[in-house]
mmCIF file of C-alpha atoms and ligand atoms in Angstrom:
data_model
loop_
_atom_site.group_PDB
_atom_site.id
_atom_site.type_symbol
_atom_site.label_atom_id
_atom_site.label_comp_id
_atom_site.label_asym_id
_atom_site.label_seq_id
_atom_site.Cartn_x
_atom_site.Cartn_y
_atom_site.Cartn_z
ATOM 1 C CA UNK R 6 12.249 -0.909 -24.680
ATOM 2 C CA UNK R 7 10.117 -3.521 -26.772
ATOM 3 C CA UNK R 8 13.959 -4.272 -28.203
ATOM 4 C CA UNK R 9 14.965 -5.602 -25.003
ATOM 5 C CA UNK R 10 11.868 -7.013 -24.138
ATOM 6 C CA UNK R 11 12.060 -9.261 -27.061
ATOM 7 C CA UNK R 12 16.011 -10.043 -25.741
ATOM 8 C CA UNK R 13 14.500 -10.358 -22.244
ATOM 9 C CA UNK R 14 11.785 -13.082 -23.638
ATOM 10 C CA UNK R 15 14.891 -14.357 -26.130
ATOM 11 C CA UNK R 16 17.291 -14.973 -22.780
ATOM 12 C CA UNK R 17 14.136 -16.320 -20.485
ATOM 13 C CA UNK R 18 13.329 -19.244 -23.646
ATOM 14 C CA UNK R 19 16.769 -20.608 -23.505
ATOM 15 C CA UNK R 20 16.630 -20.800 -19.544
ATOM 16 C CA UNK R 21 19.324 -18.357 -18.854
ATOM 17 C CA UNK R 22 17.868 -15.622 -16.898
ATOM 18 C CA UNK R 23 19.839 -12.958 -16.362
ATOM 19 C CA UNK R 24 19.240 -12.947 -12.504
ATOM 20 C CA UNK R 25 19.589 -16.384 -11.753
ATOM 21 C CA UNK R 26 22.093 -16.365 -9.603
ATOM 22 C CA UNK R 27 19.680 -13.739 -7.287
ATOM 23 C CA UNK R 28 17.584 -17.170 -6.651
ATOM 24 C CA UNK R 29 14.162 -15.655 -6.692
ATOM 25 C CA UNK R 30 11.805 -16.486 -4.661
ATOM 26 C CA UNK R 31 8.881 -17.267 -6.174
ATOM 27 C CA UNK R 32 5.901 -14.998 -5.393
ATOM 28 C CA UNK R 33 2.373 -15.693 -5.046
ATOM 29 C CA UNK R 34 -0.806 -13.338 -3.865
ATOM 30 C CA UNK R 35 -2.032 -13.631 -0.275
ATOM 31 C CA UNK R 36 -5.244 -13.791 -1.471
ATOM 32 C CA UNK R 37 -5.561 -17.682 -2.403
ATOM 33 C CA UNK R 38 -8.700 -17.374 -4.257
ATOM 34 C CA UNK R 39 -7.476 -14.185 -6.698
ATOM 35 C CA UNK R 40 -8.639 -13.772 -9.682
ATOM 36 C CA UNK R 41 -7.287 -15.228 -13.075
ATOM 37 C CA UNK R 42 -6.752 -11.754 -14.197
ATOM 38 C CA UNK R 43 -5.075 -10.842 -10.568
ATOM 39 C CA UNK R 44 -3.137 -13.696 -11.044
ATOM 40 C CA UNK R 45 -1.916 -12.868 -14.349
ATOM 41 C CA UNK R 46 -0.980 -9.318 -13.338
ATOM 42 C CA UNK R 47 1.199 -10.140 -10.516
ATOM 43 C CA UNK R 48 3.203 -12.928 -12.287
ATOM 44 C CA UNK R 49 3.807 -10.396 -15.404
ATOM 45 C CA UNK R 50 4.831 -7.874 -12.403
ATOM 46 C CA UNK R 51 7.170 -10.333 -10.662
ATOM 47 C CA UNK R 52 8.874 -11.408 -14.587
ATOM 48 C CA UNK R 53 8.808 -7.258 -15.519
ATOM 49 C CA UNK R 54 10.672 -6.438 -11.943
ATOM 50 C CA UNK R 55 13.752 -8.557 -12.674
ATOM 51 C CA UNK R 56 15.278 -6.389 -15.734
ATOM 52 C CA UNK R 57 12.767 -3.460 -15.840
ATOM 53 C CA UNK R 58 10.624 -0.766 -14.044
ATOM 54 C CA UNK R 59 6.575 0.117 -14.994
ATOM 55 C CA UNK R 60 6.709 3.618 -14.335
ATOM 56 C CA UNK R 61 3.369 5.186 -13.002
ATOM 57 C CA UNK R 62 2.091 9.002 -12.546
ATOM 58 C CA UNK R 63 -1.208 9.794 -9.552
ATOM 59 C CA UNK R 64 -4.320 11.556 -11.260
ATOM 60 C CA UNK R 65 -2.893 10.627 -14.595
ATOM 61 C CA UNK R 66 -5.951 10.605 -16.514
ATOM 62 C CA UNK R 67 -7.655 13.025 -14.097
ATOM 63 C CA UNK R 68 -6.255 16.416 -14.267
ATOM 64 C CA UNK R 69 -3.235 18.102 -14.916
ATOM 65 C CA UNK R 70 -1.542 20.956 -14.360
ATOM 66 C CA UNK R 71 -3.341 23.253 -17.081
ATOM 67 C CA UNK R 72 -6.130 21.186 -17.925
ATOM 68 C CA UNK R 73 -9.248 19.219 -15.616
ATOM 69 C CA UNK R 74 -10.812 16.295 -17.154
ATOM 70 C CA UNK R 75 -9.992 16.429 -20.955
ATOM 71 C CA UNK R 76 -11.042 12.921 -22.436
ATOM 72 C CA UNK R 77 -7.719 11.212 -22.756
ATOM 73 C CA UNK R 78 -5.445 13.311 -21.873
ATOM 74 C CA UNK R 79 -1.996 13.229 -19.495
ATOM 75 C CA UNK R 80 0.553 15.478 -18.817
ATOM 76 C CA UNK R 81 2.769 12.241 -19.330
ATOM 77 C CA UNK R 82 1.463 11.860 -22.526
ATOM 78 C CA UNK R 83 2.028 15.146 -23.675
ATOM 79 C CA UNK R 84 5.496 15.331 -22.975
ATOM 80 C CA UNK R 85 6.584 11.375 -23.859
ATOM 81 C CA UNK R 86 3.708 10.382 -26.236
ATOM 82 C CA UNK R 87 2.432 7.311 -24.263
ATOM 83 C CA UNK R 88 0.727 6.641 -21.015
ATOM 84 C CA UNK R 89 1.971 6.011 -17.972
ATOM 85 C CA UNK R 90 2.603 2.187 -17.277
ATOM 86 C CA UNK R 91 0.247 2.544 -13.617
ATOM 87 C CA UNK R 92 -1.782 4.717 -12.804
ATOM 88 C CA UNK R 93 -2.759 5.670 -9.461
ATOM 89 C CA UNK R 94 -6.324 7.163 -7.709
ATOM 90 C CA UNK R 95 -7.042 8.829 -4.671
ATOM 91 C CA UNK R 96 -10.090 7.958 -2.583
ATOM 92 C CA UNK R 97 -10.003 9.809 0.255
ATOM 93 C CA UNK R 98 -13.846 11.472 0.812
ATOM 94 C CA UNK R 99 -15.136 8.327 -0.389
ATOM 95 C CA UNK R 100 -15.841 7.035 3.225
ATOM 96 C CA UNK R 101 -17.873 10.667 4.140
ATOM 97 C CA UNK R 102 -19.854 9.667 0.914
ATOM 98 C CA UNK R 103 -18.206 12.205 -1.272
ATOM 99 C CA UNK R 104 -19.303 13.017 -4.920
ATOM 100 C CA UNK R 105 -15.703 13.901 -5.161
ATOM 101 C CA UNK R 106 -12.601 12.903 -3.787
ATOM 102 C CA UNK R 107 -10.211 15.520 -1.414
ATOM 103 C CA UNK R 108 -9.033 16.590 -4.605
ATOM 104 C CA UNK R 109 -12.149 17.137 -6.441
ATOM 105 C CA UNK R 110 -11.949 14.314 -8.696
ATOM 106 C CA UNK R 111 -15.066 12.594 -9.177
ATOM 107 C CA UNK R 112 -15.720 9.345 -7.838
ATOM 108 C CA UNK R 113 -17.644 8.634 -10.870
ATOM 109 C CA UNK R 114 -15.178 9.714 -13.876
ATOM 110 C CA UNK R 115 -12.641 7.796 -11.722
ATOM 111 C CA UNK R 116 -14.028 4.204 -11.807
ATOM 112 C CA UNK R 117 -14.574 5.294 -15.386
ATOM 113 C CA UNK R 118 -10.641 6.174 -15.718
ATOM 114 C CA UNK R 119 -9.713 3.079 -13.806
ATOM 115 C CA UNK R 120 -11.746 1.065 -16.676
ATOM 116 C CA UNK R 121 -10.288 2.965 -19.320
ATOM 117 C CA UNK R 122 -6.621 2.369 -17.783
ATOM 118 C CA UNK R 123 -7.661 -1.811 -17.743
ATOM 119 C CA UNK R 124 -8.721 -2.057 -20.564
ATOM 120 C CA UNK R 125 -5.852 -0.517 -22.732
ATOM 121 C CA UNK R 126 -3.602 -3.071 -20.761
ATOM 122 C CA UNK R 127 -2.720 -0.538 -17.723
ATOM 123 C CA UNK R 128 -2.322 -0.791 -14.298
ATOM 124 C CA UNK R 129 -4.357 0.781 -11.466
ATOM 125 C CA UNK R 130 -3.317 1.549 -7.863
ATOM 126 C CA UNK R 131 -5.245 2.892 -5.322
ATOM 127 C CA UNK R 132 -4.152 5.172 -1.976
ATOM 128 C CA UNK R 133 -6.590 6.077 0.756
ATOM 129 C CA UNK R 134 -6.127 9.179 2.754
ATOM 130 C CA UNK R 135 -9.336 7.893 4.935
ATOM 131 C CA UNK R 136 -10.293 10.059 7.882
ATOM 132 C CA UNK R 137 -10.699 9.620 10.990
ATOM 133 C CA UNK R 138 -13.766 7.544 11.500
ATOM 134 C CA UNK R 139 -13.895 8.940 15.439
ATOM 135 C CA UNK R 140 -13.062 12.278 15.305
ATOM 136 C CA UNK R 141 -13.925 13.157 11.879
ATOM 137 C CA UNK R 142 -10.416 15.014 11.318
ATOM 138 C CA UNK R 143 -8.745 14.797 7.899
ATOM 139 C CA UNK R 144 -6.215 11.559 7.425
ATOM 140 C CA UNK R 145 -3.227 14.701 8.669
ATOM 141 C CA UNK R 146 -4.734 14.321 12.359
ATOM 142 C CA UNK R 147 -2.687 13.071 15.427
ATOM 143 C CA UNK R 148 -5.170 12.241 17.232
ATOM 144 C CA UNK R 149 -5.254 8.273 16.679
ATOM 145 C CA UNK R 150 -8.434 6.524 16.922
ATOM 146 C CA UNK R 151 -6.505 3.329 15.895
ATOM 147 C CA UNK R 152 -7.317 1.325 19.119
ATOM 148 C CA UNK R 153 -11.610 2.174 19.294
ATOM 149 C CA UNK R 154 -11.921 0.808 16.287
ATOM 150 C CA UNK R 155 -10.419 -2.364 15.867
ATOM 151 C CA UNK R 156 -12.428 -5.735 16.618
ATOM 152 C CA UNK R 157 -14.615 -5.296 20.125
ATOM 153 C CA UNK R 158 -13.852 -1.686 20.299
ATOM 154 C CA UNK R 159 -16.131 1.261 20.531
ATOM 155 C CA UNK R 160 -16.050 2.566 16.989
ATOM 156 C CA UNK R 161 -15.021 -0.761 15.079
ATOM 157 C CA UNK R 162 -18.866 -0.649 13.418
ATOM 158 C CA UNK R 163 -17.494 3.206 11.888
ATOM 159 C CA UNK R 164 -14.304 1.306 10.196
ATOM 160 C CA UNK R 165 -16.571 -1.641 8.661
ATOM 161 C CA UNK R 166 -18.742 1.525 7.343
ATOM 162 C CA UNK R 167 -15.695 3.311 6.259
ATOM 163 C CA UNK R 168 -14.292 -0.132 4.385
ATOM 164 C CA UNK R 169 -17.702 -1.088 3.062
ATOM 165 C CA UNK R 170 -17.742 2.408 1.431
ATOM 166 C CA UNK R 171 -14.930 0.978 -1.024
ATOM 167 C CA UNK R 172 -16.172 -2.231 -1.391
ATOM 168 C CA UNK R 173 -19.080 -0.512 -2.988
ATOM 169 C CA UNK R 174 -16.594 1.216 -4.838
ATOM 170 C CA UNK R 175 -14.277 -1.474 -5.655
ATOM 171 C CA UNK R 176 -17.919 -3.861 -6.832
ATOM 172 C CA UNK R 177 -17.762 -1.414 -9.548
ATOM 173 C CA UNK R 178 -14.800 -1.944 -11.314
ATOM 174 C CA UNK R 179 -15.481 -4.318 -13.404
ATOM 175 C CA UNK R 180 -16.143 -4.759 -17.496
ATOM 176 C CA UNK R 181 -18.199 -7.353 -18.901
ATOM 177 C CA UNK R 182 -16.395 -9.922 -21.711
ATOM 178 C CA UNK R 183 -17.434 -11.267 -25.258
ATOM 179 C CA UNK R 184 -18.999 -14.523 -23.045
ATOM 180 C CA UNK R 185 -21.178 -11.529 -20.778
ATOM 181 C CA UNK R 186 -19.202 -12.690 -17.669
ATOM 182 C CA UNK R 187 -18.268 -9.782 -15.391
ATOM 183 C CA UNK R 188 -14.195 -9.148 -15.094
ATOM 184 C CA UNK R 189 -13.200 -7.329 -12.560
ATOM 185 C CA UNK R 190 -10.189 -5.007 -12.737
ATOM 186 C CA UNK R 191 -7.266 -5.662 -10.211
ATOM 187 C CA UNK R 192 -5.849 -2.810 -8.142
ATOM 188 C CA UNK R 193 -2.852 -2.800 -6.421
ATOM 189 C CA UNK R 194 -3.890 -1.402 -2.859
ATOM 190 C CA UNK R 195 -2.161 0.585 -0.771
ATOM 191 C CA UNK R 196 -4.034 1.619 2.471
ATOM 192 C CA UNK R 197 -2.664 2.994 5.800
ATOM 193 C CA UNK R 198 0.327 4.388 4.076
ATOM 194 C CA UNK R 199 3.298 5.830 5.210
ATOM 195 C CA UNK R 200 2.661 4.632 8.398
ATOM 196 C CA UNK R 201 6.571 5.418 9.302
ATOM 197 C CA UNK R 202 5.917 9.410 9.555
ATOM 198 C CA UNK R 203 3.748 10.690 12.016
ATOM 199 C CA UNK R 204 1.426 12.859 9.773
ATOM 200 C CA UNK R 205 -1.476 10.606 9.441
ATOM 201 C CA UNK R 206 -3.395 9.486 12.447
ATOM 202 C CA UNK R 207 -2.692 5.930 11.957
ATOM 203 C CA UNK R 208 1.232 6.577 11.641
ATOM 204 C CA UNK R 209 3.830 5.854 14.064
ATOM 205 C CA UNK R 210 3.834 8.215 17.401
ATOM 206 C CA UNK R 211 0.655 8.334 17.115
ATOM 207 C CA UNK R 212 -0.324 4.512 16.980
ATOM 208 C CA UNK R 213 0.846 1.560 19.094
ATOM 209 C CA UNK R 214 2.313 -0.766 16.757
ATOM 210 C CA UNK R 215 0.387 -3.692 18.031
ATOM 211 C CA UNK R 216 -2.503 -1.585 17.076
ATOM 212 C CA UNK R 217 -1.187 -0.756 13.576
ATOM 213 C CA UNK R 218 -0.276 -4.472 12.570
ATOM 214 C CA UNK R 219 -4.552 -5.321 14.152
ATOM 215 C CA UNK R 220 -5.180 -2.434 12.002
ATOM 216 C CA UNK R 221 -3.526 -3.788 8.947
ATOM 217 C CA UNK R 222 -4.526 -7.340 9.234
ATOM 218 C CA UNK R 223 -8.153 -6.778 9.733
ATOM 219 C CA UNK R 224 -8.558 -4.803 6.672
ATOM 220 C CA UNK R 225 -7.342 -7.884 4.233
ATOM 221 C CA UNK R 226 -9.305 -9.939 6.526
ATOM 222 C CA UNK R 227 -12.632 -8.092 6.142
ATOM 223 C CA UNK R 228 -12.141 -7.267 2.306
ATOM 224 C CA UNK R 229 -10.946 -10.121 1.230
ATOM 225 C CA UNK R 230 -12.265 -13.114 3.576
ATOM 226 C CA UNK R 231 -15.656 -11.236 4.610
ATOM 227 C CA UNK R 232 -16.270 -9.348 2.005
ATOM 228 C CA UNK R 233 -14.944 -11.861 -1.237
ATOM 229 C CA UNK R 234 -13.090 -9.139 -2.924
ATOM 230 C CA UNK R 235 -10.633 -11.026 -4.878
ATOM 231 C CA UNK R 236 -9.170 -8.125 -7.586
ATOM 232 C CA UNK R 237 -6.441 -6.573 -4.388
ATOM 233 C CA UNK R 238 -3.245 -6.984 -4.298
ATOM 234 C CA UNK R 239 -1.765 -5.503 -1.216
ATOM 235 C CA UNK R 240 0.944 -2.855 -0.931
ATOM 236 C CA UNK R 241 2.584 -1.891 2.291
ATOM 237 C CA UNK R 242 4.377 1.736 2.131
ATOM 238 C CA UNK R 243 6.830 3.865 4.617
ATOM 239 C CA UNK R 244 7.489 7.187 4.063
ATOM 240 C CA UNK R 245 11.918 6.979 3.318
ATOM 241 C CA UNK R 246 12.296 9.962 5.543
ATOM 242 C CA UNK R 247 11.493 8.297 8.800
ATOM 243 C CA UNK R 248 13.999 4.938 7.609
ATOM 244 C CA UNK R 249 17.422 5.514 9.580
ATOM 245 C CA UNK R 250 20.048 4.333 7.819
ATOM 246 C CA UNK R 251 21.567 2.649 10.739
ATOM 247 C CA UNK R 252 18.119 1.353 11.578
ATOM 248 C CA UNK R 253 16.700 0.777 8.071
ATOM 249 C CA UNK R 254 15.533 -2.980 8.876
ATOM 250 C CA UNK R 255 13.738 -2.083 12.303
ATOM 251 C CA UNK R 256 12.505 1.635 11.289
ATOM 252 C CA UNK R 257 11.128 -0.310 7.590
ATOM 253 C CA UNK R 258 9.383 -3.347 9.751
ATOM 254 C CA UNK R 259 7.810 -1.147 12.362
ATOM 255 C CA UNK R 260 4.287 -2.012 12.171
ATOM 256 C CA UNK R 261 4.839 -4.727 9.185
ATOM 257 C CA UNK R 262 1.926 -7.303 10.016
ATOM 258 C CA UNK R 263 3.251 -9.981 8.009
ATOM 259 C CA UNK R 264 4.410 -12.317 5.049
ATOM 260 C CA UNK R 265 0.713 -13.361 4.995
ATOM 261 C CA UNK R 266 -0.625 -9.807 4.594
ATOM 262 C CA UNK R 267 1.385 -8.467 1.894
ATOM 263 C CA UNK R 268 1.760 -8.916 -1.504
ATOM 264 C CA UNK R 269 4.400 -5.877 -2.530
ATOM 265 C CA UNK R 270 6.892 -4.308 -0.022
ATOM 266 C CA UNK R 271 6.985 -0.237 -1.137
ATOM 267 C CA UNK R 272 8.599 2.450 -0.243
ATOM 268 C CA UNK R 273 7.221 5.818 -0.698
ATOM 269 C CA UNK R 274 10.119 8.075 -1.368
ATOM 270 C CA UNK R 275 10.391 11.771 -2.084
ATOM 271 C CA UNK R 276 13.420 11.516 1.005
ATOM 272 C CA UNK R 277 16.058 10.782 -2.032
ATOM 273 C CA UNK R 278 15.106 13.390 -4.965
ATOM 274 C CA UNK R 279 13.244 15.931 -3.916
ATOM 275 C CA UNK R 280 14.546 19.420 -3.557
ATOM 276 C CA UNK R 281 17.105 21.813 -4.440
ATOM 277 C CA UNK R 282 20.408 20.678 -4.816
ATOM 278 C CA UNK R 283 23.765 20.742 -6.620
ATOM 279 C CA UNK R 284 25.786 18.301 -8.030
ATOM 280 C CA UNK R 285 27.935 17.276 -4.964
ATOM 281 C CA UNK R 286 23.634 17.282 -3.084
ATOM 282 C CA UNK R 287 23.105 15.335 -6.116
ATOM 283 C CA UNK R 288 25.682 12.818 -5.321
ATOM 284 C CA UNK R 289 24.426 11.891 -1.718
ATOM 285 C CA UNK R 290 20.940 11.338 -2.926
ATOM 286 C CA UNK R 291 22.231 9.193 -5.046
ATOM 287 C CA UNK R 292 24.021 7.322 -2.987
ATOM 288 C CA UNK R 293 20.918 7.298 -0.129
ATOM 289 C CA UNK R 294 18.505 6.009 -2.844
ATOM 290 C CA UNK R 295 20.926 3.600 -3.875
ATOM 291 C CA UNK R 296 20.891 2.308 -0.401
ATOM 292 C CA UNK R 297 17.732 2.640 0.210
ATOM 293 C CA UNK R 298 16.575 0.778 -2.688
ATOM 294 C CA UNK R 299 19.375 -1.940 -2.263
ATOM 295 C CA UNK R 300 17.715 -2.792 1.234
ATOM 296 C CA UNK R 301 14.123 -3.271 0.435
ATOM 297 C CA UNK R 302 14.877 -4.791 -2.723
ATOM 298 C CA UNK R 303 16.932 -7.677 -0.258
ATOM 299 C CA UNK R 304 14.281 -7.153 2.241
ATOM 300 C CA UNK R 305 11.581 -7.830 -0.532
ATOM 301 C CA UNK R 306 13.309 -10.761 -1.789
ATOM 302 C CA UNK R 307 14.368 -12.313 2.057
ATOM 303 C CA UNK R 308 10.260 -11.791 2.512
ATOM 304 C CA UNK R 309 9.471 -13.444 -0.595
ATOM 305 C CA UNK R 310 7.697 -10.262 -2.309
ATOM 306 C CA UNK R 311 7.835 -7.885 -4.976
ATOM 307 C CA UNK R 312 9.761 -4.683 -4.247
ATOM 308 C CA UNK R 313 8.862 -1.155 -5.628
ATOM 309 C CA UNK R 314 8.663 2.808 -4.947
ATOM 310 C CA UNK R 315 4.985 2.961 -4.076
ATOM 311 C CA UNK R 316 5.404 7.107 -4.530
ATOM 312 C CA UNK R 317 8.107 8.874 -5.616
ATOM 313 C CA UNK R 318 9.563 12.186 -7.401
ATOM 314 C CA UNK R 319 9.966 15.659 -6.580
ATOM 315 C CA UNK R 320 7.237 18.038 -6.788
ATOM 316 C CA UNK R 321 7.918 20.929 -8.311
ATOM 317 C CA UNK R 322 11.607 19.201 -10.169
ATOM 318 C CA UNK R 323 13.961 21.864 -8.385
ATOM 319 C CA UNK R 324 16.816 19.565 -9.941
ATOM 320 C CA UNK R 325 15.967 19.061 -13.637
ATOM 321 C CA UNK R 326 18.478 16.363 -14.298
ATOM 322 C CA UNK R 327 16.906 14.300 -11.270
ATOM 323 C CA UNK R 328 14.813 11.790 -13.687
ATOM 324 C CA UNK R 329 18.320 10.622 -15.233
ATOM 325 C CA UNK R 330 20.792 11.300 -12.161
ATOM 326 C CA UNK R 331 19.360 10.046 -9.723
ATOM 327 C CA UNK R 332 16.022 8.028 -10.563
ATOM 328 C CA UNK R 333 17.500 5.766 -13.630
ATOM 329 C CA UNK R 334 21.482 5.359 -12.266
ATOM 330 C CA UNK R 335 20.351 4.691 -9.005
ATOM 331 C CA UNK R 336 17.968 2.091 -10.169
ATOM 332 C CA UNK R 337 20.441 0.921 -12.464
ATOM 333 C CA UNK R 338 23.254 0.995 -9.809
ATOM 334 C CA UNK R 339 23.245 -2.838 -9.293
ATOM 335 C CA UNK R 340 21.336 -5.933 -9.334
ATOM 336 C CA UNK R 341 19.118 -5.317 -5.977
ATOM 337 C CA UNK R 342 18.231 -1.780 -7.439
ATOM 338 C CA UNK R 343 17.122 -3.402 -10.273
ATOM 339 C CA UNK R 344 14.819 -5.110 -9.232
ATOM 340 C CA UNK R 345 11.617 -2.596 -8.393
ATOM 341 C CA UNK R 346 8.658 -3.385 -10.058
ATOM 342 C CA UNK R 347 7.103 0.092 -10.817
ATOM 343 C CA UNK R 348 7.971 3.363 -9.426
ATOM 344 C CA UNK R 349 4.760 5.980 -8.867
ATOM 345 C CA UNK R 350 5.384 10.059 -9.088
ATOM 346 C CA UNK R 351 2.926 11.906 -7.515
ATOM 347 C CA UNK R 352 0.080 13.878 -9.294
ATOM 348 C CA UNK R 353 0.420 17.266 -11.089
ATOM 349 C CA UNK R 354 -1.986 19.934 -9.172
ATOM 350 C CA UNK R 355 -4.227 22.112 -11.359
ATOM 351 C CA UNK R 356 -3.241 25.271 -10.973
ATOM 352 C CA UNK R 357 -5.998 27.272 -11.448
ATOM 353 C CA UNK R 358 -8.108 25.217 -8.851
ATOM 354 C CA UNK R 359 -5.008 24.909 -6.509
ATOM 355 C CA UNK R 360 -3.363 27.582 -7.230
ATOM 356 C CA UNK R 361 -0.092 26.029 -5.615
ATOM 357 C CA UNK R 362 3.010 24.429 -7.633
ATOM 358 C CA UNK R 363 3.364 21.100 -7.556
ATOM 359 C CA UNK R 364 4.169 18.951 -10.387
ATOM 360 C CA UNK R 365 5.872 15.666 -10.329
ATOM 361 C CA UNK R 366 6.148 15.142 -14.023
ATOM 362 C CA UNK R 367 7.393 18.316 -16.150
ATOM 363 C CA UNK R 368 5.206 20.252 -18.086
ATOM 364 C CA UNK R 369 6.491 20.405 -22.308
ATOM 365 C CA UNK R 370 8.964 23.540 -21.616
ATOM 366 C CA UNK R 371 10.083 22.585 -18.289
ATOM 367 C CA UNK R 372 14.076 22.199 -17.933
ATOM 368 C CA UNK R 373 13.261 18.659 -16.700
ATOM 369 C CA UNK R 374 11.126 17.754 -19.767
ATOM 370 C CA UNK R 375 14.813 16.452 -21.898
ATOM 371 C CA UNK R 376 16.125 13.893 -18.987
ATOM 372 C CA UNK R 377 12.075 13.173 -18.758
ATOM 373 C CA UNK R 378 12.401 12.580 -22.182
ATOM 374 C CA UNK R 379 15.319 10.693 -21.579
ATOM 375 C CA UNK R 380 14.268 8.367 -18.948
ATOM 376 C CA UNK R 381 11.287 7.277 -20.778
ATOM 377 C CA UNK R 382 13.499 6.295 -23.978
ATOM 378 C CA UNK R 383 15.843 4.118 -21.437
ATOM 379 C CA UNK R 384 15.295 0.532 -22.408
ATOM 380 C CA UNK R 385 15.018 -0.403 -18.687
ATOM 381 C CA UNK R 386 11.549 2.070 -17.979
ATOM 382 C CA UNK R 387 8.019 0.925 -19.621
ATOM 383 C CA UNK R 388 4.804 2.832 -20.304
ATOM 384 C CA UNK R 389 2.105 1.722 -21.732
ATOM 385 C CA UNK R 390 2.662 0.691 -24.976
ATOM 386 C CA UNK R 391 6.089 -1.240 -23.802
ATOM 387 C CA UNK R 392 3.585 -3.862 -21.537
ATOM 388 C CA UNK R 393 2.570 -7.493 -22.581
ATOM 389 C CA UNK R 394 -0.731 -8.522 -22.036
ATOM 390 C CA UNK R 395 -0.409 -8.084 -18.379
ATOM 391 C CA UNK R 396 -4.129 -9.908 -17.557
ATOM 392 C CA UNK R 397 -3.306 -13.090 -19.638
ATOM 393 C CA UNK R 398 -1.100 -15.567 -17.658
ATOM 394 C CA UNK R 399 2.491 -15.082 -19.361
HETATM 395 C C1 LIG W 407 -0.833 14.802 -0.880
HETATM 396 C C2 LIG W 407 -1.456 15.722 -1.502
HETATM 397 C C3 LIG W 407 -2.287 16.442 -1.176
HETATM 398 C C4 LIG W 407 -3.367 15.453 -1.732
HETATM 399 C C5 LIG W 407 -3.278 14.271 -1.220
HETATM 400 C C6 LIG W 407 -3.911 13.013 -1.801
HETATM 401 O O1 LIG W 407 0.449 13.894 -1.422
HETATM 402 O O2 LIG W 407 -0.586 15.746 -2.915
HETATM 403 O O3 LIG W 407 -1.830 17.825 -2.194
HETATM 404 O O4 LIG W 407 -4.525 15.747 -1.180
HETATM 405 O O5 LIG W 407 -2.045 13.899 -1.448
HETATM 406 O O6 LIG W 407 -4.225 13.336 -3.103
#
């Protein structure tokens, strides 16, 4: 992996960008006051995305299939010997003042792990299965209060209180550098996700499009302009299962808040790679994955944004070669599919705590593990040790 990085660096040095024909639009953050580390991270991500893809895993340091809260442990590292480049965190429950998130992860521990990831040069991203502030229901609710949460509406103060809980959490995400200064840890923040689906109260079918857009814009405005949080990179992430091939752009852009409010255009894509399948079905899934990834890549390019697979994977890895036959082959299909910044697979639920099989990376003995190792070994994929210093200007 590092050798390819050297080749790429050499090519760039010689002025021969491998994809100069695509004439990449320059990416800049929607926060003009973003911290230097946040800008550096985004610039590195933009450069790396041209050729390679960072691998991510949700809750990687918090627990795994057979362990809970063991220092430095990771199901990914147990199999391939390195941490993922991107680590995902979930803050559902923070807004209720809870000590632990909806999956039982302690928030103080999470903050320590976020610092650990940052200090080893990795990247953190945060999702939020936020409760309905009006009814108290979980995020999986189809009675939508969005209209009541907007500025001037009856429960706007509740939205502010919930956003404030994130601000308080986020403000503690810093390390102190050698000059005694606080350095805030850049975070890819991914609120109001999978809104193309109808399973969350903010989603399509439960919420009018203009209300979703207003909610997103207000969230950015409040965090960035009112609360002056300048370590955030904003990711938009509809769910692939509700993006019709025949109406892809229209479905993808339902609820899009505009280029001034989004840094990363993502897709949560389980649809194209999960479940039991034979080789024939795997071929169909591959074609569907190539299609959706290429469409996403083109849209992001048109909008001057980075593209990413903000969530992906297969929850029980029923088709063991998924890593190579679908994910890697699909990402390598053409110059468009190659331009994803990262792919984050979801969490490995702890079996003792949850008593259900949900693992997006394979245990060492699983038939999918050899394919996952091949995915890791491929020069295209980046894990933690493959990263350049992401928080220093390139
Ligand atoms: C979902 C599932 C849930 C979990 C939630 C937040 O996709 O994994 O079990 O509570 O994510 O992590």
